[in-house]
Short mmCIF file of C-alpha atoms in Angstrom, two decimals:
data_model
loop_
_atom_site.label_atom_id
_atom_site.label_comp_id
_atom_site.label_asym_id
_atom_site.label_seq_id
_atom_site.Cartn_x
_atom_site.Cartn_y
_atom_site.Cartn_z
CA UNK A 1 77.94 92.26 109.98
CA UNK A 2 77.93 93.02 106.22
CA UNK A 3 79.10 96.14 104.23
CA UNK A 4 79.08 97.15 100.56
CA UNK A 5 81.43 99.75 99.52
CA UNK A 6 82.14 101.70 96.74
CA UNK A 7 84.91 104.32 95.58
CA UNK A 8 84.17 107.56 93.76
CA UNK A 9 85.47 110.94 92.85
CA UNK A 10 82.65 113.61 94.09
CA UNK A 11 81.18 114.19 90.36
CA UNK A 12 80.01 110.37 90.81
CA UNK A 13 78.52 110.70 93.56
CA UNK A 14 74.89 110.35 91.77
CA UNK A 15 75.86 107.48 90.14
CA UNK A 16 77.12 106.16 93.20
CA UNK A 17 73.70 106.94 94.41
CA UNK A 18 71.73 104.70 91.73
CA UNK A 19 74.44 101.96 92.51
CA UNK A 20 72.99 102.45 95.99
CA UNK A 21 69.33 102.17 95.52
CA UNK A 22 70.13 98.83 93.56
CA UNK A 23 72.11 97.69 96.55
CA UNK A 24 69.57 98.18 99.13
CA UNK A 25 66.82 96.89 96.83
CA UNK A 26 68.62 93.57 97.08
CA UNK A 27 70.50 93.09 100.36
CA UNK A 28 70.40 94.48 103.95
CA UNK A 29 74.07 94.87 104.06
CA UNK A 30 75.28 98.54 104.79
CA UNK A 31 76.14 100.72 101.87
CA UNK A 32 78.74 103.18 102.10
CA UNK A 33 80.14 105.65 99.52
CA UNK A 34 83.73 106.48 99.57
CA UNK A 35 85.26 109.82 98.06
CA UNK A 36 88.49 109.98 96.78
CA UNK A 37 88.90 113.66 96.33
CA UNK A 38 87.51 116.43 98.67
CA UNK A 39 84.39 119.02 98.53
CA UNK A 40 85.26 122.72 99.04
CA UNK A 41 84.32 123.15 102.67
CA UNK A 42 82.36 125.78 102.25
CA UNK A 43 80.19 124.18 100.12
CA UNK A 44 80.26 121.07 101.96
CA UNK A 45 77.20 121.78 103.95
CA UNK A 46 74.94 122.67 101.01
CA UNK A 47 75.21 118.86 99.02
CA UNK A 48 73.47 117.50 102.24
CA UNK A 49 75.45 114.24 102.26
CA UNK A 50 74.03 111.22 104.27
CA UNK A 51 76.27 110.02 106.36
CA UNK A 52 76.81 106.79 104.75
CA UNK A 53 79.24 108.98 102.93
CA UNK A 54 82.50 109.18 103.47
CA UNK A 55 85.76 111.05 102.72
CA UNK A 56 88.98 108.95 102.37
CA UNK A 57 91.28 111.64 103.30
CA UNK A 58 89.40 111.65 107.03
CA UNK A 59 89.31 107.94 107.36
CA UNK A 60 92.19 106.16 106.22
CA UNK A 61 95.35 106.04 107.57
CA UNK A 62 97.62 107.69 105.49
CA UNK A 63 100.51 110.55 106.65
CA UNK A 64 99.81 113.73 104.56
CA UNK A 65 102.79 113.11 103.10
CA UNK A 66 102.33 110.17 101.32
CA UNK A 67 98.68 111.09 100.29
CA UNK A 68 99.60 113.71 98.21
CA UNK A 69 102.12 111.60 96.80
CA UNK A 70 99.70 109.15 95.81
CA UNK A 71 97.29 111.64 95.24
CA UNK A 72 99.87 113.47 92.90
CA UNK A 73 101.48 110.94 90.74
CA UNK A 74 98.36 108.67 89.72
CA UNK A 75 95.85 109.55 87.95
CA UNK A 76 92.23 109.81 88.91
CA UNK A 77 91.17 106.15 87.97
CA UNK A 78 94.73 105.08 89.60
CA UNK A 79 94.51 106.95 92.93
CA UNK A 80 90.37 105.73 92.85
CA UNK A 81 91.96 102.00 92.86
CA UNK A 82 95.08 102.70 95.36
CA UNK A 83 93.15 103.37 98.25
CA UNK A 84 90.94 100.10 97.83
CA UNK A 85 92.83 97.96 100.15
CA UNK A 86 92.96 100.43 102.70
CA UNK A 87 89.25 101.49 102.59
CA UNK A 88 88.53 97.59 102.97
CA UNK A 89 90.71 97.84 106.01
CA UNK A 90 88.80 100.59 107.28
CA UNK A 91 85.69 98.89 107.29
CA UNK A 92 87.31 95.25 109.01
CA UNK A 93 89.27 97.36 111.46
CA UNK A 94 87.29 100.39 112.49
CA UNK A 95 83.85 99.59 111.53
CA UNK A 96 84.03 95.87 112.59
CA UNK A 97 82.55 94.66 109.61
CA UNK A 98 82.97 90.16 109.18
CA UNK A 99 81.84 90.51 104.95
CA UNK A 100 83.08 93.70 103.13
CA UNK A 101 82.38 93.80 99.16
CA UNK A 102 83.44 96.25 96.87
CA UNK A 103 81.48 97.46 93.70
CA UNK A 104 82.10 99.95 91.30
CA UNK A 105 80.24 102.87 90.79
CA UNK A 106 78.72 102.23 87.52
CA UNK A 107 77.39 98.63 88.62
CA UNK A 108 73.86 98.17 88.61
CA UNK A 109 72.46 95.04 91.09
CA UNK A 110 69.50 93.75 89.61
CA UNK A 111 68.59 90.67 92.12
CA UNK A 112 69.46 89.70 95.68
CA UNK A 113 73.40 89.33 96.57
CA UNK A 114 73.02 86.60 99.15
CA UNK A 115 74.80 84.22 97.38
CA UNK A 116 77.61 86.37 97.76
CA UNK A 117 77.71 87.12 101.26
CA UNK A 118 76.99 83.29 101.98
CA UNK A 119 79.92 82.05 100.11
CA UNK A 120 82.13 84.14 102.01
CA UNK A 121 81.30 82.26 105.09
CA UNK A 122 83.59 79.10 103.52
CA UNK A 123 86.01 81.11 101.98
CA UNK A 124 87.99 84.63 102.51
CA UNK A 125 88.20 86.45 98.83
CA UNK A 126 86.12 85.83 96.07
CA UNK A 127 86.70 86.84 92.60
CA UNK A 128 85.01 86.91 89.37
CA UNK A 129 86.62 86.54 86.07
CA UNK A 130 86.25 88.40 83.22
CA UNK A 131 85.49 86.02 80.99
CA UNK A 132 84.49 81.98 81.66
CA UNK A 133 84.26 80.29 78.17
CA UNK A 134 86.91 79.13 75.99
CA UNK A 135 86.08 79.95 72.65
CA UNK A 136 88.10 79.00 69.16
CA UNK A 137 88.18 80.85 67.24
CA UNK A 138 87.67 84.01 69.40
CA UNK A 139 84.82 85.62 68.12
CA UNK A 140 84.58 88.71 71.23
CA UNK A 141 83.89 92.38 71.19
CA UNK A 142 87.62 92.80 72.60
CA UNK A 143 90.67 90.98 71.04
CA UNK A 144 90.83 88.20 73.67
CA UNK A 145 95.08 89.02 73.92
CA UNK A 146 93.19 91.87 76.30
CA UNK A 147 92.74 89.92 78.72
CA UNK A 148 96.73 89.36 79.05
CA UNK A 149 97.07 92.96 79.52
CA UNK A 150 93.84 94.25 82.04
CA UNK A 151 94.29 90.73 83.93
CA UNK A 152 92.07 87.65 84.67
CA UNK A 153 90.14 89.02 86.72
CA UNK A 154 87.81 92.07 86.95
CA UNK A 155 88.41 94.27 90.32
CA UNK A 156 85.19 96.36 89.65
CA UNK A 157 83.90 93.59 92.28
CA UNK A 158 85.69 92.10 95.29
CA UNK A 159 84.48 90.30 98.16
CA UNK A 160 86.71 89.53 101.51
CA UNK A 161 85.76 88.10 104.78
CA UNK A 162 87.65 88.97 107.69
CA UNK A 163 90.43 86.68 108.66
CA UNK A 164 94.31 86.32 109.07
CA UNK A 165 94.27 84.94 105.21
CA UNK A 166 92.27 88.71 104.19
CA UNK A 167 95.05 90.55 106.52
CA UNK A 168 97.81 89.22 104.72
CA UNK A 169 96.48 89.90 101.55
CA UNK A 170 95.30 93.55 102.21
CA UNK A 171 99.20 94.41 103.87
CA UNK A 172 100.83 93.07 100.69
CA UNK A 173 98.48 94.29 98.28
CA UNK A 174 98.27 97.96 99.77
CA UNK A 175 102.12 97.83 100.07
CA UNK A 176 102.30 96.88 96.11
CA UNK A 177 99.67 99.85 95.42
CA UNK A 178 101.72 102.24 97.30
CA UNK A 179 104.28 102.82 93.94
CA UNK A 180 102.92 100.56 91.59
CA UNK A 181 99.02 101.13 90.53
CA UNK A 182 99.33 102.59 87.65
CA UNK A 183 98.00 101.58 84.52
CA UNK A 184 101.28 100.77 82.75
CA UNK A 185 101.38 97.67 80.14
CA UNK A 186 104.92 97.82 79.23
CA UNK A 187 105.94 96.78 83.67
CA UNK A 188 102.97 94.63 83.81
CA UNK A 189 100.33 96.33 86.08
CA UNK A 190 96.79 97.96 85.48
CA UNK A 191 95.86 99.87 88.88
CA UNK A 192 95.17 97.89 91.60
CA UNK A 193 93.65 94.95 89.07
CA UNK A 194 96.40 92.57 87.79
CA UNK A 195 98.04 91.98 91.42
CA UNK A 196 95.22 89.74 91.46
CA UNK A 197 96.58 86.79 88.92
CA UNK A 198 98.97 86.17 91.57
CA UNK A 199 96.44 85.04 93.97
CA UNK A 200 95.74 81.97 93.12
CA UNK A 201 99.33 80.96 93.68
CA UNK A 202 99.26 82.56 97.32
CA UNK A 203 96.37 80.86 98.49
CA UNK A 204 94.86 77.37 98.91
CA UNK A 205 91.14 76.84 97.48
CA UNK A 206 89.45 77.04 100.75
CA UNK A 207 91.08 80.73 101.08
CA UNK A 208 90.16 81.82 97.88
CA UNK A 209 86.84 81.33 95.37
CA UNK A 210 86.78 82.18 91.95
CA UNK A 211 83.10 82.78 90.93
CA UNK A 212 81.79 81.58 87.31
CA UNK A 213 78.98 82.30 87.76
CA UNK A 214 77.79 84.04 84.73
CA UNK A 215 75.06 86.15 86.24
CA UNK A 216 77.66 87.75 88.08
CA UNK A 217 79.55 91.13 86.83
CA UNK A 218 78.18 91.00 83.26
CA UNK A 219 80.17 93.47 81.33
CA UNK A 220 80.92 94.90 77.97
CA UNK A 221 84.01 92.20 77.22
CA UNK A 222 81.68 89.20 78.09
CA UNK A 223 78.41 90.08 76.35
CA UNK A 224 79.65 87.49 73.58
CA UNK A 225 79.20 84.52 76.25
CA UNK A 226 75.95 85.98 78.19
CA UNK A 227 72.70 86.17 76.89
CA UNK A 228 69.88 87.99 78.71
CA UNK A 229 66.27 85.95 79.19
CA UNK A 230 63.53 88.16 80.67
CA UNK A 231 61.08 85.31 82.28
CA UNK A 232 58.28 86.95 84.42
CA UNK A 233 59.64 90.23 85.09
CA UNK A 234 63.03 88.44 86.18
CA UNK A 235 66.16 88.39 83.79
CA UNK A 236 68.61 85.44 83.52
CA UNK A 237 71.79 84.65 81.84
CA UNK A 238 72.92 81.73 79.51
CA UNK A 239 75.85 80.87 77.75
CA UNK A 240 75.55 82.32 74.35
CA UNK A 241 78.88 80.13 73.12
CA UNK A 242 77.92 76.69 74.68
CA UNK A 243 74.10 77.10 74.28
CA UNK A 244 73.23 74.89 77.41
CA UNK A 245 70.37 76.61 78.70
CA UNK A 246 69.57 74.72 81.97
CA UNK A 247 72.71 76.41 83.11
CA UNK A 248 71.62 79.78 83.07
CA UNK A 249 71.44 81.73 86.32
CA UNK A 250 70.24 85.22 87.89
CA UNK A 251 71.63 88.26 86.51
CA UNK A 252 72.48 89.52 89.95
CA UNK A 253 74.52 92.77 88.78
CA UNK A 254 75.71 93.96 85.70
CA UNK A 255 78.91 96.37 85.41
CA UNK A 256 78.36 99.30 82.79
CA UNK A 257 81.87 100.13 81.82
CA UNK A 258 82.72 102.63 79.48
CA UNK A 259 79.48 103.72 79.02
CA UNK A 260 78.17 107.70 78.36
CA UNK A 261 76.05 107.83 81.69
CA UNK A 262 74.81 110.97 80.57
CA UNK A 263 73.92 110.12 77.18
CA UNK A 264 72.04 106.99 78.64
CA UNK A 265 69.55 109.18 80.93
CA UNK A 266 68.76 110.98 77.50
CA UNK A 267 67.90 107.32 75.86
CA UNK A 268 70.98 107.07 74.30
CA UNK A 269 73.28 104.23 74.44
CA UNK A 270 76.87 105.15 73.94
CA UNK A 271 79.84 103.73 74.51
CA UNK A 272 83.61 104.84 74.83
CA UNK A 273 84.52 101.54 72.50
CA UNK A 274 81.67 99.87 71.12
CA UNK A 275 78.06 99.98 69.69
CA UNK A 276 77.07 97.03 70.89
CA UNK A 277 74.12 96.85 68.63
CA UNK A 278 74.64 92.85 67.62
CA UNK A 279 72.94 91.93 71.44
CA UNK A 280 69.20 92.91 70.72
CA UNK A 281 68.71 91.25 74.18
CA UNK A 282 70.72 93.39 76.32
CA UNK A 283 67.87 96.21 75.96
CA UNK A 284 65.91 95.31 78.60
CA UNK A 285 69.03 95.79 80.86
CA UNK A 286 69.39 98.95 79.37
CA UNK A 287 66.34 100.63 79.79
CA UNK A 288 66.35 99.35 83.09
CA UNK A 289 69.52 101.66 83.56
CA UNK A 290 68.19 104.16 81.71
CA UNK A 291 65.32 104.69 83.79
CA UNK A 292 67.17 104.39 87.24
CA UNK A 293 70.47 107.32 85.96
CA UNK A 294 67.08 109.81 85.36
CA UNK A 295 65.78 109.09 88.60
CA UNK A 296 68.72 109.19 89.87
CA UNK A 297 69.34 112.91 88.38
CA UNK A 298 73.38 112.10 88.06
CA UNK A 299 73.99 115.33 86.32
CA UNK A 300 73.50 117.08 90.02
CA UNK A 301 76.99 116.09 90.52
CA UNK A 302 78.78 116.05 86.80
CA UNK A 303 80.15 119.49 86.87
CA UNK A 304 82.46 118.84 90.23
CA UNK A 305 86.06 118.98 88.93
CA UNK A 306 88.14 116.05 90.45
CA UNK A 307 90.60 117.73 93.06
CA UNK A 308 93.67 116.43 92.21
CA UNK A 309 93.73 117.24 88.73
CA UNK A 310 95.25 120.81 89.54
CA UNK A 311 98.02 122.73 91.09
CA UNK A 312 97.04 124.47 94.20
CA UNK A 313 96.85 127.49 91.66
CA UNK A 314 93.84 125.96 89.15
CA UNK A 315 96.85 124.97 86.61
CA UNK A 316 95.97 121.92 84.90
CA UNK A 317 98.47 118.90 85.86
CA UNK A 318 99.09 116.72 83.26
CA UNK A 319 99.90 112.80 83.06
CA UNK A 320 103.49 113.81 82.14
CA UNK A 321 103.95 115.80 85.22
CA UNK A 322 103.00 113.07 87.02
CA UNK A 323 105.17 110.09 85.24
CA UNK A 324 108.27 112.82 85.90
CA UNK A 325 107.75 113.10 89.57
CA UNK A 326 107.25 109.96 90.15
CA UNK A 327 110.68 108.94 87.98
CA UNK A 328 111.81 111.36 90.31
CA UNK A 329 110.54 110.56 93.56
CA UNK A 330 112.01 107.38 92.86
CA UNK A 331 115.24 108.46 92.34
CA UNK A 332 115.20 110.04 96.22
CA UNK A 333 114.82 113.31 94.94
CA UNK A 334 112.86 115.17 97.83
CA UNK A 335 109.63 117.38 96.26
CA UNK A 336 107.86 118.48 98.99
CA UNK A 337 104.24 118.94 98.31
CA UNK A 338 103.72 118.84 94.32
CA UNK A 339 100.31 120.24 94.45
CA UNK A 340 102.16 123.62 95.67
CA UNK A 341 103.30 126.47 93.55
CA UNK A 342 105.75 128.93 95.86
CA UNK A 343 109.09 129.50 94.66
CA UNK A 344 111.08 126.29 95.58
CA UNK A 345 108.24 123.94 94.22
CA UNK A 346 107.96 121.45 91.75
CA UNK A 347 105.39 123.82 89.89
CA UNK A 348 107.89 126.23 89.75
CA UNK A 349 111.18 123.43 88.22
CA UNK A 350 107.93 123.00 85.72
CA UNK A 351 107.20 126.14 84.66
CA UNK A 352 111.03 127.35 84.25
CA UNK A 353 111.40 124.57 82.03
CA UNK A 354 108.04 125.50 80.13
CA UNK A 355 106.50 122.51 80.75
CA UNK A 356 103.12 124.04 82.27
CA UNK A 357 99.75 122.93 80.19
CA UNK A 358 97.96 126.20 80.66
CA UNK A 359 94.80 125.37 78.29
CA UNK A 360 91.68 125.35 79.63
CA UNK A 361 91.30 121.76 78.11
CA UNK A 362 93.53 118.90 79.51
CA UNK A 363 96.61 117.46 77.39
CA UNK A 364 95.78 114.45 78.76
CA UNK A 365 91.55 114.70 77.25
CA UNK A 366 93.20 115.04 73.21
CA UNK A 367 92.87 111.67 71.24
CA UNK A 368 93.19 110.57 68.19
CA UNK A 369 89.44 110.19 68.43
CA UNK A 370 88.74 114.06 69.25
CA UNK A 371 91.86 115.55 67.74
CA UNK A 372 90.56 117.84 65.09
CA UNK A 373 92.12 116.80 61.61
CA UNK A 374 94.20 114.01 62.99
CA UNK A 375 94.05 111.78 59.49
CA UNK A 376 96.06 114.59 58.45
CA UNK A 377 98.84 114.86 61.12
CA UNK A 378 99.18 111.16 61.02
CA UNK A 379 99.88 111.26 57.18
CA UNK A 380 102.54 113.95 57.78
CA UNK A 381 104.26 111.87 60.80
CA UNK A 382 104.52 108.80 58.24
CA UNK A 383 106.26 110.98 55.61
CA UNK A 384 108.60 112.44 57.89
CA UNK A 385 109.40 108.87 59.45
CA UNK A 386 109.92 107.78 55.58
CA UNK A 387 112.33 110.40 54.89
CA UNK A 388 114.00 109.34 58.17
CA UNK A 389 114.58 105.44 57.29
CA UNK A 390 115.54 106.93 53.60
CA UNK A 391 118.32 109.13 54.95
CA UNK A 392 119.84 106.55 58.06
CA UNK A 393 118.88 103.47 56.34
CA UNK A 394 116.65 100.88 57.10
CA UNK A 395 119.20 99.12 59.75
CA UNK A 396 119.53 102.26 62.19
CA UNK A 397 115.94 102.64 61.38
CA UNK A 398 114.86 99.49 63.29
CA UNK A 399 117.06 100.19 66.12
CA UNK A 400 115.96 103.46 66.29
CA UNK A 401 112.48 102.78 66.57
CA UNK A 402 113.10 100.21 69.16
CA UNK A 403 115.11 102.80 71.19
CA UNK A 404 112.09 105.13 70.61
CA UNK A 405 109.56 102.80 72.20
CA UNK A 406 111.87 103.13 75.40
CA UNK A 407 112.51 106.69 74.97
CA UNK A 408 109.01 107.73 74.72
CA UNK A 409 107.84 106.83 78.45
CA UNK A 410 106.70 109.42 80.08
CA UNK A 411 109.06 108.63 83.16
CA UNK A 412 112.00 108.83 80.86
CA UNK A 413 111.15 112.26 79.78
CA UNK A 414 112.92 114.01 83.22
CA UNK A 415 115.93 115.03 80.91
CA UNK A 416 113.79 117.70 80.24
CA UNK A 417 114.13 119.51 83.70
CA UNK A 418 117.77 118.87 83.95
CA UNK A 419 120.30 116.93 81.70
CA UNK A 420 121.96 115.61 84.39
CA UNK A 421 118.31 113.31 85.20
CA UNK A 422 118.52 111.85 81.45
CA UNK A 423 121.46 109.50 82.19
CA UNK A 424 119.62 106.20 82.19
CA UNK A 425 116.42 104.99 80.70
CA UNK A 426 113.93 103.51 82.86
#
């Protein structure tokens, strides 16, 4: 038995819902759709779900406890990626599933996925890369260093076979996503993603495939190796750095990351990063996606406000109030429930300490890239840094900056609740 899964919060669940109609356009496998967050119950009845979806918090195994911990300190895309190992559990253990895959909700499958489902039968995980061509000098859309930092390997697909090599890997992998999925450079992980460079030290070649094949998960950091070839209403990929052409294969799905889903139902490409414009042979693909987000009427679901992004009292929570109870939690510091707001709460230690985000607008939305007048502050910080190396010198400057870098984390920031947390720097 065969099952494709993928994990959303509930304002995806349209796109979710195009990723589904390309599924079952292209394999027989069941398709289920697995929310993160929760629907007010009672408006539950009135999205008339199928039941092919499904609600994590019903059917994994978590204690209430720890899901709200999880739940609490990550952050939507973290949390999203937490509960992957367990969901594929879920689907070995209770649904009795042999092949489970995992896509992400903004893939798009564009021809069958047999080839998947029949290399599992020789092998227990398959991977794909994110990138399968040496090229010098580097001449990507992303500096290829990247690639240090988000991993080898891209975990918006996964596909496992059930077997004693898959249990082992989903008990240590859900065990290391338990406190450490977060998307944090500086200790080395990216969600649930980067775990995954240690595979191929874990297990022998039999247990685990690594799949080059290019027309699998083409994304926005390997358009500079993939070409697209439309050739009787079917589209291929080639190598655009090695240029051997009898090598090209089926695009089978394509991964739109970082993309304006909205903006691409209205015709309009745009993306978070890049323009993209350089690939005149990706529009095809994109039309194609175009076409299938407006039939797919995603905006029925965009206004849903993720669950977990609030105290229990519709006060914003901010990435900062998660990084300090989790530098917190970790020091054995009991909480309780975070999400609460009564008078012994964490809210509460919060909002005594001022350190409550009451704008209607998230903290954690402002960028440099929407931050009105930012050239501005950014020339002020540099002449206020200036003065500083002018008055301490350039010596104390260096260290100083160094010690900043440290300083600066988010975790490290719990002196501001009580002195007596700031002893140490984590």
């Amino acid at each position: 038995m065969q099952a494709i899964f993928t994990i959303i919060t509930k304002n995806y669940l349209g796109l979710a819902m195009v990723l589904e109609k390309s599924v079952k356009a292209n394999s027989t496998a069941n398709f289920y759709i697995i929310v993160a967050d929760e629907l007010d119950e009672e408006n539950k009845p009135n999205y008339n779900l199928n039941t092919n979806v499904l609600f994590a918090k019903d059917i994994l195994n978590y204690t209430t406890d720890v899901w709200n911990d999880l739940s609490f300190k990550y952050s939507l895309v973290e949390f999203c990626t937490a509960i992957k190992p367990s969901c594929f559990q879920y689907f070995f253990d209770e649904k009795k599933y042999d092949k489970v895959v995992y896509l992400d909700p903004d893939v798009f499958v564009f021809n069958p996925l047999a080839s998947i489902f029949d290399a599992l039968e020789t092998t227990s995980i398959l991977l794909t890369p994110h990138i399968v061509t040496m090229q010098t000098p580097f001449k990507g859309d992303y500096p290829d260093h990247l690639f240090l930092l988000n991993g080898t390997f891209n975990l918006g697909f996964i596909g496992l076979k059930k077997s004693d090599t898959t249990n082992s890997l989903l008990v240590w992998w859900q065990n290391r996503l338990l406190n450490d999925c977060f998307a944090d450079n500086e200790k080395g992980t990216l969600t649930d993603q980067k775990w995954m460079n240690l595979l191929p030290a874990f297990f022998e070649p039999n247990e685990l495939t690594i799949l080059k094949n290019i027309g699998l998960n083409l994304a926005p950091w390997n358009y500079f190796e993939r070409e697209i070839v439309e050739e009787n209403n079917c589209f291929y990929v080639s190598n655009r750095v090695t240029k051997i052409i009898k090598n090209r294969s089926p695009l089978i799905f394509v991964h739109f990351s970082g993309y304006n889903y909205k903006s691409f139902s209205n015709n309009t490409i745009e993306h978070t990063n890049q323009n993209f414009t350089s690939y005149p042979d990706l529009q095809p693909i994109f039309k194609c996606y175009a076409n299938a987000l407006k039939e797919g009427n995603i905006e029925q679901y965009m206004h849903e406000t993720y669950t977990y992004n609030h105290f229990e009292n519709g006060v914003n929570i901010i990435g900062l109030h998660r990084r300090i109870y989790r530098s917190l939690a970790n020091d054995g510091i009991a909480l309780g429930n975070p999400f609460l707001t009564n008078e012994n709460s964490f809210f509460n230690t919060l909002k005594a300490k001022k350190l409550i985000d009451y704008a209607k607008t998230s903290a954690d939305n402002v960028s440099n890239k929407n931050l009105p007048a930012f050239e501005n502050k950014l020339k002020l910080v540099y002449t206020l840094f200036r003065l500083l190396k002018f008055i301490i010198g350039v010596r104390k400057y260096s260290m100083f900056i160094r010690f900043l870098k440290r300083f600066a984390k988010e975790e490290n920031q719990t002196f501001l609740i009580d002195k007596s947390f700031g002893k140490k720097l984590k």
